[in-house]
Coordinates of C-alpha atoms in Angstrom, one line a residue:
X1 CA -66.5 -40.9 -18.9
X2 CA -64.5 -38.2 -18.0
X3 CA -59.9 -38.4 -18.6
X4 CA -57.4 -38.2 -15.7
X5 CA -57.2 -34.2 -17.0
X6 CA -60.8 -34.2 -16.1
X7 CA -60.3 -35.4 -12.3
X8 CA -58.2 -33.4 -11.4
X9 CA -59.7 -30.1 -12.4
X10 CA -62.5 -31.5 -11.3
X11 CA -60.7 -32.6 -8.1
X12 CA -59.4 -29.3 -7.3
X13 CA -61.5 -27.1 -5.3
X14 CA -61.6 -23.2 -7.0
X15 CA -59.6 -24.5 -9.9
X16 CA -61.1 -24.1 -13.4
X17 CA -60.7 -24.0 -16.8
X18 CA -60.4 -20.2 -16.7
X19 CA -57.9 -20.5 -13.8
X20 CA -54.9 -22.8 -15.8
X21 CA -55.4 -20.4 -18.8
X22 CA -52.6 -18.9 -17.1
X23 CA -50.2 -21.4 -16.4
X24 CA -50.3 -22.7 -19.8
X25 CA -49.0 -18.3 -21.6
X26 CA -45.9 -17.3 -22.0
X27 CA -43.3 -15.8 -19.2
X28 CA -43.4 -12.0 -19.9
X29 CA -39.9 -12.0 -21.1
X30 CA -40.4 -14.0 -23.8
X31 CA -43.5 -11.7 -25.3
X32 CA -42.0 -8.9 -24.8
X33 CA -39.3 -10.3 -27.6
X34 CA -42.2 -11.5 -29.0
X35 CA -43.2 -8.7 -29.5
X36 CA -40.6 -5.9 -30.4
X37 CA -39.0 -8.4 -33.1
X38 CA -39.5 -6.9 -36.1
X39 CA -41.9 -8.9 -39.0
X40 CA -40.8 -10.8 -41.5
X41 CA -41.8 -9.7 -44.4
X42 CA -42.0 -11.7 -48.2
X43 CA -39.9 -10.5 -50.6
X44 CA -41.3 -7.7 -53.0
X45 CA -44.1 -6.9 -49.7
X46 CA -43.8 -3.8 -47.5
X47 CA -46.1 -3.5 -44.0
X48 CA -48.8 -2.2 -46.2
X49 CA -49.7 -4.6 -47.0
X50 CA -48.6 -4.2 -50.5
X51 CA -45.9 -4.7 -53.0
X52 CA -43.7 -1.8 -54.2
X53 CA -45.7 0.2 -57.5
X54 CA -42.7 0.5 -60.1
X55 CA -43.3 1.5 -63.9
X56 CA -42.3 -0.8 -66.1
X57 CA -40.2 1.4 -68.1
X58 CA -38.6 3.2 -65.3
X59 CA -34.6 3.4 -66.7
X60 CA -31.4 5.2 -65.0
X61 CA -30.9 8.7 -66.4
X62 CA -28.9 8.4 -69.5
X63 CA -25.5 10.4 -69.4
X64 CA -27.2 12.6 -72.2
X65 CA -30.7 13.1 -69.8
X66 CA -27.8 14.7 -67.2
X67 CA -26.2 17.0 -69.6
X68 CA -29.8 17.9 -71.1
X69 CA -31.3 18.9 -67.8
X70 CA -27.6 20.4 -67.0
X71 CA -28.5 23.2 -69.8
X72 CA -31.8 23.6 -68.5
X73 CA -30.3 24.7 -65.0
X74 CA -27.3 26.3 -66.7
X75 CA -30.3 28.3 -68.8
X76 CA -32.2 29.4 -66.1
X77 CA -29.6 30.6 -63.9
X78 CA -28.5 32.9 -66.7
X79 CA -31.7 34.4 -67.4
X80 CA -32.2 34.7 -63.7
X81 CA -28.6 36.8 -63.5
X82 CA -29.4 38.1 -66.6
X83 CA -33.0 39.8 -65.2
X84 CA -30.6 40.8 -61.9
X85 CA -28.3 42.4 -64.3
X86 CA -32.1 44.3 -65.9
X87 CA -32.6 46.0 -62.4
X88 CA -29.1 46.8 -61.0
X89 CA -28.2 48.5 -64.5
X90 CA -29.1 52.0 -65.1
X91 CA -29.2 53.1 -68.7
X92 CA -29.3 57.2 -68.4
X93 CA -28.6 57.3 -72.5
X94 CA -32.6 56.8 -72.4
X95 CA -31.0 54.6 -75.7
X96 CA -32.1 52.0 -73.5
X97 CA -36.0 51.2 -75.4
X98 CA -34.7 51.1 -78.8
X99 CA -32.5 47.8 -77.4
X100 CA -30.2 46.9 -79.2
X101 CA -30.4 49.9 -82.3
X102 CA -30.0 52.4 -79.1
X103 CA -26.3 52.2 -79.9
X104 CA -25.6 51.6 -83.7
X105 CA -28.2 54.8 -84.3
X106 CA -26.0 57.2 -81.9
X107 CA -23.2 56.6 -83.3
X108 CA -24.7 56.8 -86.9
X109 CA -26.2 60.6 -84.8
X110 CA -22.4 61.1 -84.3
X111 CA -20.8 60.6 -87.7
X112 CA -24.3 62.0 -89.5
X113 CA -23.3 65.5 -86.8
X114 CA -19.7 65.3 -87.4
X115 CA -20.3 65.5 -91.2
X116 CA -22.6 68.5 -90.5
X117 CA -20.4 70.6 -88.7
X118 CA -17.2 70.0 -90.5
X119 CA -18.6 71.1 -94.1
X120 CA -20.5 73.9 -92.1
X121 CA -16.7 75.7 -90.2
X122 CA -15.5 74.4 -93.8
X123 CA -17.6 76.7 -95.5
X124 CA -17.9 79.6 -93.3
X125 CA -13.3 79.2 -92.7
X126 CA -13.1 80.1 -96.5
X127 CA -15.6 82.9 -96.6
X128 CA -14.1 84.3 -93.5
X129 CA -9.9 84.5 -95.3
X130 CA -12.2 85.3 -98.4
X131 CA -13.2 88.2 -96.7
X132 CA -9.8 88.7 -94.7
X133 CA -8.1 88.6 -97.8
X134 CA -9.7 91.8 -98.7
X135 CA -8.8 93.9 -95.9
X136 CA -5.2 95.5 -95.1
X137 CA -2.2 94.1 -94.7
X138 CA -1.9 94.8 -91.0
X139 CA -5.8 93.4 -90.9
X140 CA -4.9 90.2 -92.4
X141 CA -1.6 89.6 -90.0
X142 CA -4.1 90.1 -87.2
X143 CA -6.8 88.4 -88.4
X144 CA -5.4 85.3 -89.3
X145 CA -3.0 84.6 -86.2
X146 CA -6.4 85.8 -83.6
X147 CA -7.8 82.7 -85.9
X148 CA -5.2 80.2 -85.8
X149 CA -4.8 81.4 -82.4
X150 CA -8.5 80.4 -81.2
X151 CA -8.5 77.1 -83.7
X152 CA -5.4 76.6 -81.2
X153 CA -7.5 77.0 -77.9
X154 CA -10.5 74.9 -79.5
X155 CA -8.5 72.2 -80.3
X156 CA -6.8 71.9 -77.6
X157 CA -9.9 71.7 -75.5
X158 CA -10.9 68.8 -77.2
X159 CA -7.5 66.9 -76.8
X160 CA -7.3 67.7 -73.2
X161 CA -11.0 66.0 -73.3
X162 CA -10.0 63.0 -75.2
X163 CA -6.8 62.6 -72.6
X164 CA -8.8 62.6 -69.8
X165 CA -11.3 60.5 -70.9
X166 CA -9.2 57.7 -72.0
X167 CA -7.2 57.3 -68.9
X168 CA -10.5 57.3 -66.9
X169 CA -12.4 54.4 -65.8
X170 CA -15.7 53.9 -66.9
X171 CA -19.3 54.3 -65.3
X172 CA -21.5 51.5 -64.6
X173 CA -24.2 52.6 -63.1
X174 CA -26.1 51.5 -60.3
X175 CA -29.8 51.7 -59.9
X176 CA -30.6 51.9 -55.8
X177 CA -34.3 50.5 -56.3
X178 CA -33.1 47.9 -57.7
X179 CA -31.3 45.6 -55.3
X180 CA -34.3 46.8 -52.9
X181 CA -36.5 44.7 -56.0
X182 CA -34.0 42.4 -56.3
X183 CA -34.2 41.4 -53.1
X184 CA -38.4 41.1 -52.2
X185 CA -37.8 38.7 -54.9
X186 CA -38.2 36.1 -53.9
X187 CA -37.1 33.6 -56.9
X188 CA -34.3 35.6 -57.5
X189 CA -33.3 36.4 -54.0
X190 CA -30.2 34.3 -54.3
X191 CA -29.4 36.8 -56.5
X192 CA -29.4 39.5 -54.3
X193 CA -26.8 38.7 -51.7
X194 CA -24.3 38.1 -54.2
X195 CA -24.9 41.2 -56.0
X196 CA -25.7 43.8 -53.9
X197 CA -22.1 42.4 -52.8
X198 CA -20.8 43.2 -56.2
X199 CA -22.6 47.1 -56.3
X200 CA -21.1 47.3 -53.4
X201 CA -17.6 46.5 -53.7
X202 CA -17.4 48.9 -57.6
X203 CA -18.7 51.7 -55.3
X204 CA -15.4 50.7 -52.5
X205 CA -13.2 51.1 -55.2
X206 CA -14.9 53.8 -56.8
X207 CA -14.2 55.8 -53.1
X208 CA -10.7 54.5 -53.1
X209 CA -9.6 55.3 -56.1
X210 CA -11.5 59.1 -56.2
X211 CA -8.3 61.8 -56.0
X212 CA -9.0 63.4 -52.1
X213 CA -5.4 62.3 -50.3
X214 CA -3.4 64.7 -52.4
X215 CA -2.5 68.8 -52.6
X216 CA -2.2 68.5 -56.3
X217 CA -5.1 66.9 -55.5
X218 CA -6.6 69.3 -53.4
X219 CA -5.4 71.9 -55.7
X220 CA -7.4 70.7 -59.1
X221 CA -10.6 70.0 -57.3
X222 CA -10.4 73.8 -55.8
X223 CA -10.6 74.8 -59.5
X224 CA -13.4 73.0 -60.1
X225 CA -15.7 74.9 -57.5
X226 CA -15.0 72.0 -53.9
X227 CA -13.8 74.2 -51.4
X228 CA -11.6 72.5 -48.8
X229 CA -14.3 72.4 -46.3
X230 CA -16.1 69.9 -48.8
X231 CA -13.2 67.6 -49.2
X232 CA -12.9 67.2 -45.1
X233 CA -16.9 66.3 -45.5
X234 CA -15.7 64.1 -48.3
X235 CA -13.1 62.1 -46.9
X236 CA -15.7 61.3 -43.2
X237 CA -18.3 59.9 -45.2
X238 CA -15.4 58.1 -47.2
X239 CA -14.2 56.7 -43.7
X240 CA -17.5 55.7 -43.1
X241 CA -18.0 54.0 -45.9
X242 CA -15.5 52.1 -46.1
X243 CA -16.8 50.7 -42.2
X244 CA -17.8 47.5 -43.2
X245 CA -19.1 47.0 -39.8
X246 CA -20.9 50.5 -39.2
X247 CA -24.7 49.7 -41.5
X248 CA -27.4 47.6 -41.1
X249 CA -27.9 46.9 -44.7
X250 CA -26.8 47.6 -48.1
X251 CA -30.0 50.2 -49.0
X252 CA -28.1 52.7 -46.3
X253 CA -25.3 52.1 -47.3
X254 CA -25.7 53.3 -50.6
X255 CA -28.1 55.8 -49.3
X256 CA -25.5 57.3 -47.6
X257 CA -22.6 57.3 -50.9
X258 CA -25.3 59.2 -52.7
X259 CA -26.8 61.8 -50.2
X260 CA -23.4 62.2 -48.5
X261 CA -20.4 61.5 -50.5
X262 CA -22.3 61.6 -54.7
X263 CA -24.1 64.8 -53.2
X264 CA -21.1 66.7 -53.2
X265 CA -20.0 66.3 -55.9
X266 CA -23.3 67.0 -58.3
X267 CA -23.3 70.0 -56.2
X268 CA -20.1 71.7 -58.2
X269 CA -20.8 69.8 -61.0
X270 CA -23.9 72.3 -61.7
X271 CA -22.3 75.5 -60.6
X272 CA -19.2 74.2 -63.5
X273 CA -22.0 74.1 -66.0
X274 CA -23.6 77.0 -64.7
X275 CA -20.1 79.1 -65.6
X276 CA -19.3 77.5 -68.7
X277 CA -23.1 78.6 -69.8
X278 CA -22.6 82.0 -68.8
X279 CA -19.5 82.3 -70.2
X280 CA -21.0 81.0 -73.3
X281 CA -23.5 83.6 -73.2
X282 CA -21.4 86.2 -73.3
X283 CA -20.0 85.3 -76.3
X284 CA -22.0 84.0 -78.3
X285 CA -23.7 87.7 -77.6
X286 CA -20.9 89.5 -78.9
X287 CA -19.2 87.1 -81.8
X288 CA -19.2 88.7 -84.9
X289 CA -18.6 85.8 -86.9
X290 CA -20.8 82.1 -87.0
X291 CA -17.2 80.9 -87.0
X292 CA -16.1 82.8 -83.9
X293 CA -20.2 81.1 -82.4
X294 CA -19.7 77.6 -83.4
X295 CA -15.9 78.1 -82.5
X296 CA -16.4 79.3 -78.6
X297 CA -19.5 76.9 -78.9
X298 CA -17.0 73.6 -78.7
X299 CA -14.3 74.9 -76.6
X300 CA -17.0 75.7 -74.0
X301 CA -18.3 72.6 -74.2
X302 CA -15.2 70.7 -74.9
X303 CA -13.8 72.8 -71.9
X304 CA -17.1 71.9 -69.6
X305 CA -17.0 68.5 -70.4
X306 CA -14.0 67.4 -69.4
X307 CA -13.7 69.3 -66.2
X308 CA -17.6 67.2 -65.2
X309 CA -15.2 64.0 -66.1
X310 CA -12.6 65.5 -63.6
X311 CA -15.7 65.7 -60.8
X312 CA -16.2 62.0 -61.2
X313 CA -13.4 60.6 -61.8
X314 CA -15.3 58.6 -64.1
X315 CA -16.5 58.8 -67.6
X316 CA -19.4 57.5 -70.2
X317 CA -20.1 54.6 -72.1
X318 CA -19.9 54.8 -75.6
X319 CA -23.6 55.0 -76.4
X320 CA -23.7 57.5 -73.9
X321 CA -20.3 59.2 -75.4
X322 CA -21.7 59.4 -78.8
X323 CA -24.6 60.8 -77.9
X324 CA -22.3 63.3 -75.9
X325 CA -20.2 64.3 -78.9
X326 CA -23.6 64.3 -81.1
X327 CA -25.1 66.8 -79.4
X328 CA -21.7 68.8 -79.3
X329 CA -22.6 69.3 -82.6
X330 CA -25.2 69.6 -83.0
X331 CA -24.9 72.9 -80.9
X332 CA -22.5 74.1 -82.4
X333 CA -24.3 74.2 -85.8
X334 CA -27.1 76.3 -84.6
X335 CA -24.9 78.1 -83.3
X336 CA -23.7 78.8 -86.2
X337 CA -26.6 79.5 -88.2
X338 CA -27.2 82.6 -85.1
X339 CA -27.5 85.0 -88.2
X340 CA -31.0 83.1 -89.1
X341 CA -31.5 83.0 -85.7
X342 CA -30.9 87.2 -84.7
X343 CA -32.9 88.3 -88.0
X344 CA -35.6 86.8 -86.6
X345 CA -35.3 87.8 -83.2
X346 CA -34.4 91.7 -84.8
X347 CA -37.8 91.8 -86.3
X348 CA -40.1 91.1 -82.9
X349 CA -37.7 93.6 -81.2
X350 CA -38.5 96.3 -83.6
X351 CA -42.3 95.5 -84.0
X352 CA -42.6 95.8 -79.9
X353 CA -40.9 98.4 -79.8
X354 CA -42.4 100.5 -82.3
X355 CA -45.8 99.9 -81.3
X356 CA -44.8 100.8 -77.9
X357 CA -43.0 103.4 -78.4
X358 CA -46.0 104.5 -81.5
X359 CA -48.6 104.0 -78.5
X360 CA -47.0 106.8 -75.8
X361 CA -46.6 108.8 -79.1
X362 CA -42.9 109.2 -80.1
X363 CA -42.0 110.3 -83.4
X364 CA -39.8 109.0 -86.3
X365 CA -36.4 108.9 -84.1
X366 CA -37.9 105.9 -82.1
X367 CA -37.4 103.8 -85.5
X368 CA -33.4 104.4 -85.0
X369 CA -33.3 103.6 -81.1
X370 CA -36.1 100.3 -82.4
X371 CA -33.5 98.7 -84.8
X372 CA -30.5 99.6 -82.3
X373 CA -33.3 97.5 -79.9
X374 CA -34.1 95.0 -81.3
X375 CA -29.5 94.1 -83.4
X376 CA -29.0 94.6 -79.1
X377 CA -31.9 91.6 -78.3
X378 CA -31.6 89.7 -80.4
X379 CA -28.2 89.1 -79.9
X380 CA -28.7 88.8 -76.5
X381 CA -31.4 86.8 -76.9
X382 CA -29.0 84.1 -79.6
X383 CA -26.7 84.3 -76.4
X384 CA -28.9 83.0 -74.2
X385 CA -30.2 80.4 -76.3
X386 CA -27.0 78.9 -76.4
X387 CA -26.4 79.1 -72.9
X388 CA -29.3 76.8 -72.4
X389 CA -28.5 74.2 -75.0
X390 CA -25.3 74.0 -72.8
X391 CA -26.7 73.6 -69.0
X392 CA -29.1 70.7 -71.2
X393 CA -26.0 68.9 -72.9
X394 CA -24.1 69.5 -69.2
X395 CA -26.3 68.1 -66.5
X396 CA -27.4 65.6 -69.7
X397 CA -23.4 64.6 -68.8
X398 CA -24.3 64.6 -64.9
X399 CA -26.4 62.2 -65.7
X400 CA -24.2 60.0 -68.0
X401 CA -21.7 60.2 -64.9
X402 CA -23.2 59.7 -61.6
X403 CA -22.0 56.1 -60.3
X404 CA -25.3 55.9 -58.5
X405 CA -28.8 57.0 -60.2
X406 CA -30.3 60.0 -57.9
X407 CA -34.1 58.0 -58.0

């Protein structure tokens, strides 16, 4: 026996249970709203079907924790900046491998050589004054006057160097390779742009303050070997370097400064070093006394260093200055020991000349000629050694004064 609904479905031709199902489904709009509605989640549930997993001991950071994290960040930033400084800054003194001991050792060397040259000059001057006291009165006046003038010249060259040294700005030499290496390091790349800009600003300030504008500056540089054509080239290159839109990269800018501006000064500095070296060769070769040798070495060295500082318009750092002064006094002391060197060279020249004359059968007169040749050759040799020492010192000073390394 069937119900009324069953009778209705049976009584309608072509309708069955499947035909009635669409009539019982909700309208399309209702279905779409039901599909787009966000599911309602119970507290603690997620869409992943699992409650969030939070460590039981998790707590907000305290003020102490935040301060500790900031301290760690500051220490890391300080290490990065120190590493960047090492990459950019150059150590032209050659004492960098000594670390902290480099500067104290340089000043200790300076003090030691100052004491040695002071004692040596005092003893030699006392001996010279004693020898002058035994001469006639007219010779004493001439000797005292000449010795006083010579001492005044040495003192003037030293004071001139010191006055110029104090007025000049200390050189902070830069390494172009360091900028490139800094930019290649991913961890330090954030410092590359800042440090490159800082280094470029430093060289730009150097260019703006370099004395090539006035007529007085032109005459001063002309005395140091920079011609009018070279000054015009320096001005042209300076205009290019001060144009910020002219170069594509900082490396190109530094290369242009080094090859077109600094190279002109390097060439003049090399010429000035050889200028004073030639004069010390002649003077120490004909000087009759060790005091004259040492005094002439001091005078020419101080004059050369003063010219180099004026050319670069910079002075060396503290350690570099100590090394320069120490080597200056050391060279002066060696020049004062020329008697021993001359004796050794004279014996060698005399022996060589006698052997050569005996080989060709020359008689007794060869001994006299050998003595003369040995004496002259010894003086020339010791003078040339002083020249070599001054050139080496000048090139070391040039390396200290360059704004950008030559590598």
